[in-house]
Structures are given as structure tokens and as C-alpha cells.
Amino acid sequence: MTSIIKDPSLVDEGRVKVEWARDNMPALREIYTELKDRRPFEGYRISLCLHITKETGVFVEYLKLLGAEVSLAASNPLSTQDDVAAYLSSIDINVYGWRGMSKDDYYRMLASALDIEPDLVVDDGGDIHSLIHSRFPELASNIIGGTEETTTGVIRLKALESENKLRYPVIAVNDTPTKRVIDNRFGSGQSTVDGFLRATSLLIAGKTVVVAGYGYVGRGVASRFRGLGAKVIVTEVDPLKALEAYLDGFMVMKMSDASQIGDIFITCTGMKDVIRKEHIEAMKDGVFLANAGHFNVEIDVKALEMLSLKKRLVRPYIEEYVLKDGRRIYLIGEGRLINLVAAEGHPPDVMMASFSNQLLSLLYLLESGSKMERQVYNVPKEIDEKVAKYLLKGWNINIDVLTEEQKKYWRDWRI
Ligand code: ADE
């Protein structure tokens, strides 16, 4: 095995963490149990670019137990749980990443995960798909298909598809309801608050929180901060989402106005330069800036550096920037994903929805990939329904079923 990780001696801590996650991912366990005798991935090589967390650990261990050869690269320089990396490496998974890696190392590790010449590729953010298309196009002819975990990655893949340059079919796991609702909305809502609390140890009630973006992530984040007693302002560029936020009871305004009154700013847009120089210049003393979107492009950190006289680390993951007039701005986690940098990312019971969709989508690609076009596909509806069923079962929730009479009523158009 060829892992490149921080500290192999952390294996025992990593094993216990992965065990904890596994025990809290019953739906994924159920799917694994159903497949385990068949070992459907036997003989296949899978390269993955995912946050190296305990939940990812459960997923990739199942892929391995189902027969696959697995290479896993970190999906962010600051999100890797080094003990989990040590455990995965000890069970013959190639792991490439460590917390605090440089940008160059990050791309080098992504390339290393492709050394196995994969049949299937799993990505979170689009970087490994992008690397294959730009630097290793020769690998594409062997690739049956890929999946994509997050909104940013799906947007990039659709751009590739629109230029007719996509080299293999990709399933947009992000876009399916059991992923979007459970992970993007409820997962990001809770884990962003978790990251803020672990980083700052401060009270949320009474503070004014500015949430940039009211997609699934923004909705989750806004509602959870409100639940803890914050006054929440939403900023948007999409008129419909802005109206929805307004009717959900949030204040809606431009960032240039919100920047003058906010205490905590959380970007959830996927877009670059959402908080920039003119906004920072208008902010009060002592505000917090954090990002919940995939890439560290939403807060213009270069502008913050330029406006500042000095900076220092005041707590783990919090840098205090002192502006020329003495105001202090606190940047959390270098503007990278706050939930994965300052906390542990989404909880296991959230990630079981995402990874159940991933697992079943990979299986679908094995069975149907050769008949699929070089396009971005939605997760087949049967998979989403199956995941919903397993989630309900895992959480011991029973729901009603339509009677035959009711089904007939649906189909009838007569008065
Ligand atoms: N994305 C957000 N939270 C995550 C987690 N816990 N594991 C993997 N990817 C994630």
C-alpha cells in the first residue's frame, strides 16, 4: 500500500472513531449487508476525493469489503481527520492526505489517488474529475463513470458537459432529494453551528447573523442560527430565493447594508467574492467571518490581508485581523469550510443518506454505465426512494401507504 498520511500510529483512535460513525449509519449498514455476499465491486478500482472523516471511513471501508481496490484523496487541505486516515491506511486502503497540507501537496495527492487507473471515480467538489479531464485524459477511456457529491462539483461538471468535453457519465448525487435535504440543509445547518461553537465558544442568542445565499445550505444555516436565538439576515442574488427567505421570516437585504450591522457572517453561496473589500471596510469591530461553501473563495481573504496591519491566531482556527483604524475582524478556518475545519463535518446519521446514494449510484454505474452517454445524470428515482426507505427503517419510522381506492383516486380525472 502506498498511503501518504501524517501519523500511522493514530490507528487505534481512528478505528474507534469509524466504529462510532458506523454504529450511527444504520441505513448504509443495511445496504452493505444486502450486498456483502455478492461483493459487486470485486475486481474494480475506485478513486475517491472526499473529506477524510470518520463517515467517509465507513463508506470506503464498505467499498473495500464489497471487493473494490480503493484510493482515497483528501477533498480539502484542512478537513482530514488524521487518525481516520491512519486507520483506513491500516486496512489496505490507499490514503493520500493530512490536515494542514499545502495547496501543491493537495493536488499532488489527488494525482496519486489516480495511480490505480480507476474504473469508477467519486468526487466532492469536482477537483478529481477536473484533474482527469485536464491532466490525465488518457485515464478516461477506462472509466465506467463517476459520481459527484456537492453543488459546486455538479456546476463544474455541467460546464464541462455543455462544452461537450465530459469524457464519462457522472451521476449528480448532490441533486437527489434524500441527499440535498438531509445533507445540504439539515447537515450543513447543524454542523455549521457546531463549527462556530467549537471555534468561538460564544453565545449565539441575540447576535445578528448574516447568511449569504438561501439555497439548501443557506436555508439550513439560517434556520439553525435562528433556532438558537440569533437575528438572521439573508442576502441573495436570486429573486425567488430572496422572496422565500423573506416569507420564511428572515430580513433580506444587500450585503453592503448587512455588512454594517452583522456580528457573524456565514457564506453559503458557492460563488467567489461574496464578502469583499468594501464590505469588510463597513463592518463593526469584532465581527466573525466564516464560510460554509465548498471552496475558500467566498470571502476575499486577500482583501482582508491588505486592509490589515497585523494578524495573530487567537484560538485554534480563529485569526484576528487588526485593520488600520484598530477594528478587529475574526476569520474562522482561513475561510474554508467551517464545519469540517473547526468541527467534524456533518454527523454520521446525515452522511448515511449521502453515502447510501453514493454506494447505490456506483452500483448503478457498474450495471448501466456502458449504456450511458457522457452526460451528467440525476440519481435514478428508484435509488432515491430506496435510500428514503432504508433511512426510515434505520430510524424506526413507519409511514402510511395509499389504499387501492386512494391510488384509483389519483389516476381519475373525471369530475
Ligand atoms: N461533508 C460534510 N460533512 C462530511 C463528513 N462528515 N464526511 C464527509 N464529507 C462531508
Coordinates of C-alpha atoms in Angstrom, one line a residue, residues 3-392:
S3 CA -0.6 5.8 1.6
I4 CA 0.9 9.2 2.4
I5 CA -0.6 10.4 5.7
K6 CA 0.5 12.3 8.8
D7 CA 0.9 9.7 11.5
P8 CA 0.2 5.9 11.1
S9 CA 0.4 5.5 14.9
L10 CA -3.0 7.1 15.3
V11 CA -4.7 3.9 14.0
D12 CA -6.5 3.0 17.3
E13 CA -8.0 6.4 17.7
G14 CA -9.1 6.3 14.1
R15 CA -10.6 2.8 14.4
V16 CA -12.8 3.8 17.4
K17 CA -14.0 6.9 15.6
V18 CA -15.0 4.9 12.5
E19 CA -16.8 2.4 14.7
W20 CA -18.8 5.2 16.3
A21 CA -19.8 6.5 12.9
R22 CA -20.7 3.0 11.6
D23 CA -23.0 2.4 14.6
N24 CA -24.8 5.6 13.7
M25 CA -25.2 4.9 10.0
P26 CA -27.8 2.0 10.0
A27 CA -29.2 2.6 6.5
L28 CA -25.7 2.3 5.0
R29 CA -25.0 -0.8 7.0
E30 CA -28.3 -2.3 5.8
I31 CA -27.3 -1.7 2.1
Y32 CA -23.9 -3.2 2.7
T33 CA -25.4 -6.3 4.4
E34 CA -27.6 -6.8 1.5
L35 CA -24.7 -6.7 -0.9
K36 CA -21.9 -8.3 1.0
D37 CA -22.2 -11.9 -0.2
R38 CA -22.3 -10.8 -3.8
R39 CA -19.2 -8.5 -3.5
P40 CA -20.2 -6.5 -6.6
F41 CA -17.1 -4.3 -6.7
E42 CA -14.7 -7.3 -6.9
G43 CA -12.0 -6.6 -9.5
Y44 CA -12.9 -2.8 -9.8
R45 CA -10.7 0.1 -8.8
I46 CA -12.3 3.2 -7.3
S47 CA -10.5 6.6 -6.8
L48 CA -12.3 8.9 -4.4
C49 CA -11.7 12.5 -3.5
L50 CA -13.7 13.0 -0.3
H51 CA -13.2 14.7 3.1
I52 CA -11.3 12.1 5.1
T53 CA -13.7 11.9 8.0
K54 CA -15.0 9.0 10.2
E55 CA -18.1 8.9 8.0
T56 CA -16.1 8.7 4.8
G57 CA -14.2 6.0 6.6
V58 CA -17.3 3.9 7.0
F59 CA -18.2 4.3 3.3
V60 CA -14.8 3.4 1.9
E61 CA -14.3 0.5 4.2
Y62 CA -17.6 -0.9 2.9
L63 CA -16.4 -0.4 -0.7
K64 CA -13.3 -2.3 0.2
L65 CA -15.3 -5.1 1.9
L66 CA -17.5 -5.3 -1.2
G67 CA -14.4 -6.1 -3.3
A68 CA -13.0 -2.8 -4.6
E69 CA -9.5 -1.6 -4.6
V70 CA -9.8 1.8 -3.1
S71 CA -7.6 5.0 -3.3
L72 CA -8.8 8.0 -1.3
A73 CA -7.5 11.6 -1.5
A74 CA -8.5 14.5 0.7
S75 CA -11.0 16.9 -0.7
N76 CA -9.8 19.9 1.3
P77 CA -6.3 20.7 2.8
L78 CA -7.8 21.4 6.2
S79 CA -10.6 18.8 6.6
T80 CA -8.7 15.5 7.1
Q81 CA -9.0 13.6 10.4
D82 CA -5.5 12.2 10.6
D83 CA -6.5 9.3 12.9
V84 CA -9.1 8.2 10.5
A85 CA -6.5 8.4 7.7
A86 CA -4.2 6.1 9.8
Y87 CA -7.0 3.6 10.4
L88 CA -8.0 3.4 6.7
S89 CA -4.4 3.0 5.7
S90 CA -4.1 0.1 8.1
I91 CA -6.9 -1.8 6.4
D92 CA -5.3 -1.6 2.9
I93 CA -6.9 1.5 1.6
N94 CA -4.5 3.9 -0.2
V95 CA -5.0 7.2 1.6
Y96 CA -3.5 10.5 0.5
G97 CA -3.9 13.5 2.7
W98 CA -3.3 15.1 6.1
R99 CA -4.7 18.1 7.9
G100 CA -2.8 21.3 7.0
M101 CA -1.4 20.1 3.7
S102 CA -0.2 22.8 1.2
K103 CA -2.1 23.5 -2.0
D104 CA 0.6 21.9 -4.0
D105 CA 0.5 18.7 -1.9
Y106 CA -3.2 18.7 -2.2
Y107 CA -3.0 18.5 -6.0
R108 CA -0.1 16.0 -5.8
M109 CA -2.2 13.7 -3.5
L110 CA -5.2 13.9 -5.9
A111 CA -2.9 12.7 -8.7
S112 CA -1.6 9.9 -6.5
A113 CA -5.2 8.7 -6.0
L114 CA -5.4 8.2 -9.7
D115 CA -2.3 5.9 -9.8
I116 CA -4.6 2.8 -9.6
E117 CA -6.2 3.8 -13.0
P118 CA -9.7 3.8 -11.7
D119 CA -12.8 2.2 -13.2
L120 CA -15.0 4.5 -11.0
V121 CA -14.4 8.0 -9.7
V122 CA -16.1 9.6 -6.7
D123 CA -15.6 13.3 -6.2
D124 CA -16.6 16.1 -3.7
G125 CA -16.2 19.4 -5.4
G126 CA -15.1 18.4 -8.9
D127 CA -11.3 18.6 -8.5
I128 CA -10.5 15.0 -9.3
H129 CA -12.9 14.9 -12.3
S130 CA -11.3 18.2 -13.4
L131 CA -7.8 16.8 -13.0
I132 CA -8.6 13.7 -15.1
H133 CA -10.0 15.9 -17.9
S134 CA -7.2 18.4 -17.8
R135 CA -4.0 16.4 -16.9
F136 CA -4.8 12.7 -17.3
P137 CA -7.3 12.4 -20.2
E138 CA -5.8 9.0 -21.1
L139 CA -7.4 7.6 -17.9
A140 CA -10.9 8.5 -19.1
S141 CA -11.2 5.6 -21.6
N142 CA -11.1 3.1 -18.7
I143 CA -13.6 5.0 -16.5
I144 CA -17.1 3.5 -16.5
G145 CA -18.5 6.5 -14.7
G146 CA -18.3 8.9 -11.8
T147 CA -20.3 10.5 -9.1
E148 CA -20.3 14.0 -7.6
E149 CA -21.2 14.8 -4.0
T150 CA -21.6 18.5 -3.9
T151 CA -23.3 21.5 -5.6
T152 CA -20.1 23.2 -6.7
G153 CA -18.8 20.0 -8.3
V154 CA -22.1 19.5 -10.2
I155 CA -21.9 23.0 -11.5
R156 CA -18.4 22.4 -12.8
L157 CA -19.3 19.1 -14.4
K158 CA -22.3 20.6 -16.2
A159 CA -20.0 23.3 -17.6
L160 CA -17.8 20.5 -18.9
E161 CA -20.8 18.8 -20.4
S162 CA -22.0 22.0 -22.0
E163 CA -18.7 22.2 -23.9
N164 CA -19.1 18.6 -25.0
K165 CA -15.9 17.7 -23.1
L166 CA -17.2 15.4 -20.5
R167 CA -15.4 12.0 -21.0
Y168 CA -17.6 9.6 -19.0
P169 CA -21.1 9.6 -17.4
V170 CA -21.4 11.2 -14.0
I171 CA -24.3 10.9 -11.5
A172 CA -25.0 14.1 -9.6
V173 CA -25.6 12.5 -6.2
N174 CA -25.8 16.1 -4.7
D175 CA -29.0 16.8 -6.5
T176 CA -31.2 14.0 -5.3
P177 CA -33.7 14.8 -2.6
T178 CA -32.5 12.4 0.1
K179 CA -29.1 14.0 -0.3
R180 CA -30.0 17.6 -0.7
V181 CA -32.5 17.9 2.1
I182 CA -30.7 15.7 4.7
D183 CA -27.1 16.7 4.0
N184 CA -27.1 20.2 2.4
R185 CA -29.9 21.5 4.6
F186 CA -30.0 19.7 7.9
G187 CA -26.4 18.6 7.9
S188 CA -24.9 22.0 7.0
G189 CA -27.3 23.7 9.4
Q190 CA -26.2 21.7 12.4
S191 CA -22.5 21.3 11.5
T192 CA -22.0 25.0 10.7
V193 CA -23.4 25.9 14.1
D194 CA -21.2 23.1 15.6
G195 CA -18.1 24.6 13.9
F196 CA -18.9 28.1 15.1
L197 CA -19.4 27.0 18.6
R198 CA -16.3 24.8 18.8
A199 CA -14.2 27.6 17.3
T200 CA -15.5 30.5 19.4
S201 CA -17.2 29.1 22.5
L202 CA -19.5 32.1 22.4
L203 CA -23.2 32.7 22.8
I204 CA -25.3 32.9 19.6
A205 CA -28.6 34.2 21.1
G206 CA -29.0 38.0 20.5
K207 CA -26.3 38.2 17.8
T208 CA -27.1 39.3 14.3
V209 CA -26.1 36.6 11.8
V210 CA -25.8 37.3 8.1
V211 CA -26.3 34.3 5.9
A212 CA -25.2 34.8 2.3
G213 CA -27.2 32.5 0.0
Y214 CA -30.5 30.8 0.6
G215 CA -30.0 27.5 -1.3
Y216 CA -30.3 24.3 0.7
V217 CA -27.2 25.1 2.7
G218 CA -28.2 28.7 3.5
R219 CA -31.7 27.6 4.5
G220 CA -30.4 25.1 6.9
V221 CA -27.8 27.5 8.4
A222 CA -30.3 30.4 8.7
S223 CA -32.9 28.3 10.4
R224 CA -30.5 26.7 12.9
F225 CA -29.0 30.1 13.9
R226 CA -32.5 31.5 14.3
G227 CA -33.3 28.5 16.5
L228 CA -30.5 29.4 18.9
G229 CA -31.9 33.0 19.2
A230 CA -30.0 34.9 16.6
K231 CA -31.5 37.7 14.5
V232 CA -30.8 36.4 11.0
I233 CA -30.4 38.4 7.8
V234 CA -30.2 36.7 4.4
T235 CA -28.5 38.1 1.3
E236 CA -29.3 36.7 -2.1
V237 CA -28.9 37.4 -5.8
D238 CA -31.8 35.1 -6.9
P239 CA -35.2 36.9 -6.6
L240 CA -37.2 33.7 -5.9
K241 CA -34.8 32.6 -3.1
A242 CA -34.9 36.1 -1.7
L243 CA -38.7 36.0 -1.6
E244 CA -38.6 32.6 0.0
A245 CA -36.2 33.8 2.7
Y246 CA -38.4 36.9 3.3
L247 CA -41.6 34.8 3.6
D248 CA -39.7 32.4 5.9
G249 CA -39.4 35.4 8.2
F250 CA -35.8 36.5 7.7
M251 CA -34.7 40.0 7.0
V252 CA -33.4 40.2 3.4
M253 CA -31.1 42.9 2.2
K254 CA -27.9 43.6 0.2
M255 CA -24.5 42.6 1.6
S256 CA -23.5 46.3 1.5
D257 CA -26.3 47.0 4.1
A258 CA -25.9 43.8 6.1
S259 CA -22.2 44.3 6.4
Q260 CA -22.8 47.4 8.6
I261 CA -25.0 45.5 11.2
G262 CA -23.9 41.9 11.2
D263 CA -22.0 40.3 14.1
I264 CA -21.4 36.9 12.4
F265 CA -21.2 36.4 8.6
I266 CA -21.5 32.9 7.0
T267 CA -21.2 32.5 3.3
C268 CA -23.2 29.6 1.7
T269 CA -23.3 30.5 -2.0
G270 CA -20.6 28.6 -3.9
M271 CA -19.7 31.9 -5.6
K272 CA -16.5 33.9 -5.3
D273 CA -16.0 37.3 -3.7
V274 CA -19.3 37.4 -1.8
I275 CA -17.6 39.3 1.1
R276 CA -15.1 41.7 -0.3
K277 CA -13.1 44.8 0.4
E278 CA -16.0 47.3 0.5
H279 CA -18.0 45.0 2.8
I280 CA -15.1 44.5 5.2
E281 CA -14.5 48.2 5.3
A282 CA -18.1 48.7 6.5
M283 CA -18.0 46.1 9.3
K284 CA -18.2 46.7 13.0
D285 CA -15.3 45.9 15.4
G286 CA -15.2 42.3 16.5
V287 CA -17.2 40.5 13.8
F288 CA -16.7 36.9 12.7
L289 CA -16.3 35.8 9.1
A290 CA -16.9 32.1 8.2
N291 CA -17.6 30.1 5.1
A292 CA -19.9 27.0 4.7
G293 CA -19.4 26.7 0.9
H294 CA -17.1 24.1 -0.7
F295 CA -14.2 26.4 -1.8
N296 CA -12.4 29.1 0.1
V297 CA -13.3 31.7 -2.5
E298 CA -16.4 33.3 -1.0
I299 CA -14.6 35.6 1.5
D300 CA -11.9 37.7 -0.2
V301 CA -9.1 36.9 2.3
K302 CA -6.5 38.8 0.2
A303 CA -8.6 42.0 0.6
L304 CA -8.8 41.3 4.4
E305 CA -5.0 40.9 4.5
M306 CA -4.5 44.1 2.5
L307 CA -6.8 46.1 4.8
S308 CA -5.0 44.8 7.9
L309 CA -2.0 46.0 9.8
K310 CA -1.4 42.7 11.6
K311 CA -2.9 39.3 12.4
R312 CA -2.5 36.6 15.0
L313 CA -4.0 33.3 15.9
V314 CA -6.2 33.9 19.0
R315 CA -7.8 30.4 19.3
P316 CA -7.4 27.3 17.1
Y317 CA -8.9 28.1 13.8
I318 CA -9.5 31.8 14.6
E319 CA -7.3 34.5 13.2
E320 CA -7.7 38.1 14.5
Y321 CA -7.0 40.7 11.8
V322 CA -6.4 44.2 13.0
L323 CA -7.4 46.9 10.5
K324 CA -5.6 50.2 10.1
D325 CA -8.2 52.0 12.3
G326 CA -7.9 49.4 15.1
R327 CA -11.1 47.4 14.3
R328 CA -10.7 43.6 14.6
I329 CA -12.1 41.1 12.2
Y330 CA -12.1 37.4 13.2
L331 CA -11.7 34.9 10.3
I332 CA -12.6 31.3 11.1
G333 CA -10.7 28.4 9.5
E334 CA -9.0 30.6 6.8
G335 CA -12.3 31.0 5.1
R336 CA -12.5 27.2 4.4
L337 CA -15.5 25.0 5.2
I338 CA -16.2 25.9 8.9
N339 CA -18.0 22.6 9.7
L340 CA -15.1 20.4 8.5
V341 CA -12.3 22.6 9.7
A342 CA -13.5 23.6 13.2
A343 CA -15.8 20.7 13.8
E344 CA -16.2 17.1 12.4
G345 CA -18.4 17.9 9.4
H346 CA -21.9 16.5 9.1
P347 CA -22.9 13.9 11.6
P348 CA -22.9 10.2 10.7
D349 CA -26.7 10.0 10.6
V350 CA -26.6 12.7 7.9
M351 CA -23.8 11.2 5.9
M352 CA -25.5 7.8 5.8
A353 CA -28.0 9.4 3.4
S354 CA -25.3 10.8 1.1
F355 CA -23.2 7.7 1.2
S356 CA -26.1 5.4 0.7
N357 CA -26.9 7.3 -2.5
Q358 CA -23.2 7.2 -3.5
L359 CA -23.0 3.4 -3.0
L360 CA -26.1 2.6 -4.9
S361 CA -25.2 5.1 -7.7
L362 CA -21.8 3.4 -8.1
L363 CA -23.5 0.0 -8.3
Y364 CA -25.9 1.5 -11.0
L365 CA -22.9 2.7 -13.0
L366 CA -21.4 -0.8 -12.9
E367 CA -24.6 -2.2 -14.2
S368 CA -25.6 0.5 -16.7
G369 CA -22.5 2.8 -17.3
S370 CA -21.6 1.2 -20.6
K371 CA -25.1 2.2 -22.0
M372 CA -25.0 5.7 -20.6
E373 CA -23.9 8.9 -22.5
R374 CA -21.1 11.3 -21.5
Q375 CA -23.6 13.4 -19.5
V376 CA -24.4 14.5 -16.0
Y377 CA -27.3 12.3 -14.8
N378 CA -29.7 12.6 -11.9
V379 CA -29.7 9.8 -9.4
P380 CA -32.4 7.4 -10.6
K381 CA -35.6 7.9 -8.7
E382 CA -35.7 4.2 -7.6
I383 CA -32.4 4.8 -5.8
D384 CA -33.6 7.9 -4.0
E385 CA -36.8 6.0 -3.0
K386 CA -34.8 3.0 -1.8
V387 CA -32.5 5.3 0.3
A388 CA -35.5 7.0 1.8
K389 CA -37.0 3.6 2.7
Y390 CA -33.7 2.5 4.3
L391 CA -33.4 5.8 6.2
L392 CA -37.0 5.4 7.6

